[in-house]
XYZ file of C-alpha atoms in Angstrom:
137
model
C 17.176 -22.406 4.594
C 14.029 -20.713 5.623
C 12.961 -17.162 6.086
C 13.876 -15.162 9.161
C 12.933 -11.642 10.269
C 15.994 -9.376 10.252
C 14.881 -5.739 10.301
C 11.733 -3.613 10.046
C 11.842 -0.333 8.089
C 9.010 1.992 9.092
C 7.132 4.742 7.277
C 4.206 6.621 8.836
C 1.781 5.322 6.192
C 1.602 2.711 3.442
C 4.759 1.583 1.658
C 3.966 1.550 -2.050
C 7.228 0.272 -3.591
C 10.780 -0.743 -2.851
C 14.131 -1.482 -4.471
C 17.486 -2.805 -3.365
C 20.862 -1.304 -4.297
C 23.275 -3.373 -6.368
C 25.538 -3.682 -3.329
C 22.544 -4.969 -1.314
C 23.577 -2.601 1.497
C 20.813 -0.025 0.879
C 17.051 -0.456 0.579
C 14.875 2.243 -1.003
C 11.198 2.675 -0.184
C 8.432 4.846 -1.553
C 5.299 5.687 0.391
C 2.319 7.957 0.767
C 3.387 9.388 4.152
C 4.735 12.753 2.988
C 8.315 11.512 3.280
C 8.007 10.015 -0.205
C 11.394 8.433 -0.787
C 13.711 6.946 1.827
C 17.065 5.161 1.773
C 17.834 2.659 4.539
C 21.148 1.094 5.606
C 21.094 -2.689 5.719
C 21.155 -4.662 7.909
C 20.871 -1.971 10.622
C 17.671 -0.378 9.283
C 18.958 3.160 9.920
C 17.419 5.814 7.662
C 20.277 7.287 5.579
C 18.282 9.904 3.678
C 14.744 10.912 2.826
C 13.093 13.230 0.341
C 9.692 14.657 1.153
C 7.505 17.258 -0.447
C 6.163 15.084 -3.237
C 2.564 16.113 -2.553
C 1.499 12.589 -3.498
C 2.641 8.994 -3.079
C 5.769 7.525 -4.610
C 3.982 4.622 -6.263
C 6.649 2.872 -8.366
C 10.385 2.307 -8.283
C 13.047 0.646 -10.433
C 16.592 1.158 -11.691
C 17.519 3.064 -14.833
C 20.456 0.812 -15.511
C 22.383 2.936 -18.035
C 22.539 5.975 -15.727
C 22.934 3.971 -12.478
C 20.063 6.093 -11.120
C 17.032 5.058 -9.120
C 13.816 5.809 -11.011
C 10.617 6.706 -9.168
C 7.070 7.203 -10.384
C 4.379 9.079 -8.493
C 0.608 9.258 -8.247
C 0.657 12.547 -10.167
C 2.313 10.932 -13.206
C 5.879 12.177 -12.697
C 8.945 10.015 -13.327
C 12.202 11.101 -11.662
C 15.792 9.865 -11.653
C 17.830 9.994 -8.433
C 21.599 9.856 -8.001
C 22.264 7.415 -5.164
C 26.078 7.311 -5.435
C 26.725 9.374 -2.289
C 24.592 7.196 -0.014
C 27.484 4.951 0.958
C 29.754 7.925 1.735
C 30.178 10.237 4.709
C 27.422 12.716 3.706
C 24.596 10.565 2.345
C 21.968 12.273 0.203
C 19.533 11.533 -2.589
C 19.939 14.028 -5.422
C 17.292 14.381 -8.129
C 18.962 14.505 -11.542
C 15.896 14.520 -13.801
C 12.130 14.805 -13.488
C 9.515 14.393 -16.218
C 5.754 14.863 -15.789
C 4.076 12.496 -18.249
C 1.970 14.448 -20.736
C -1.720 13.757 -20.490
C -4.495 15.189 -22.665
C -6.641 17.964 -21.186
C -5.338 17.722 -17.629
C -6.224 14.053 -17.168
C -4.863 12.494 -13.959
C -2.585 9.491 -14.392
C -0.648 7.481 -11.813
C 2.599 5.638 -12.494
C 1.922 2.168 -11.075
C 5.024 0.295 -12.221
C 8.433 0.875 -13.792
C 10.830 -1.564 -15.430
C 14.030 -1.031 -17.420
C 14.367 -2.024 -21.056
C 16.542 -5.052 -21.834
C 19.501 -2.843 -22.813
C 19.016 -0.615 -19.737
C 18.754 2.664 -21.650
C 14.994 3.183 -21.363
C 12.153 2.774 -18.872
C 8.726 1.279 -19.428
C 6.102 3.046 -17.297
C 2.811 1.313 -16.553
C -0.006 3.793 -15.926
C -3.312 3.371 -14.122
C -5.235 4.411 -17.260
C -4.137 1.213 -19.061
C -1.304 2.793 -21.061
C 2.385 1.906 -21.137
C 4.833 4.734 -21.864
C 8.409 4.187 -23.032
C 10.883 6.816 -21.815
C 14.272 6.886 -23.513
């Protein structure tokens, strides 16, 4: 086999991160276009849902395995969990179930640049642009 082009998913600005659902029927993308988080049907490429209003880029994305939620990190240092269970139903939506701004001393700016689940799936490691790694559990 080789690679072939199947579908193009388009934001209005840079795509910062992406993830694929366990079923491989939905792709999730994060960007800095004001429409922050989007869910796309595969292979059609139709946009199922989007969440805007972040005020900054969605810069990191991964799965929080224990909760079956999509985790996102943003340029302003916030980590959020999203329920994606309804996306394959008749009324698809992304519902935020938890949001946590990472504490920084004296108003320091920090960006979440990567997320990865712990081996047991109950926690998230957050890589920050200031050189720190935060464990959320």
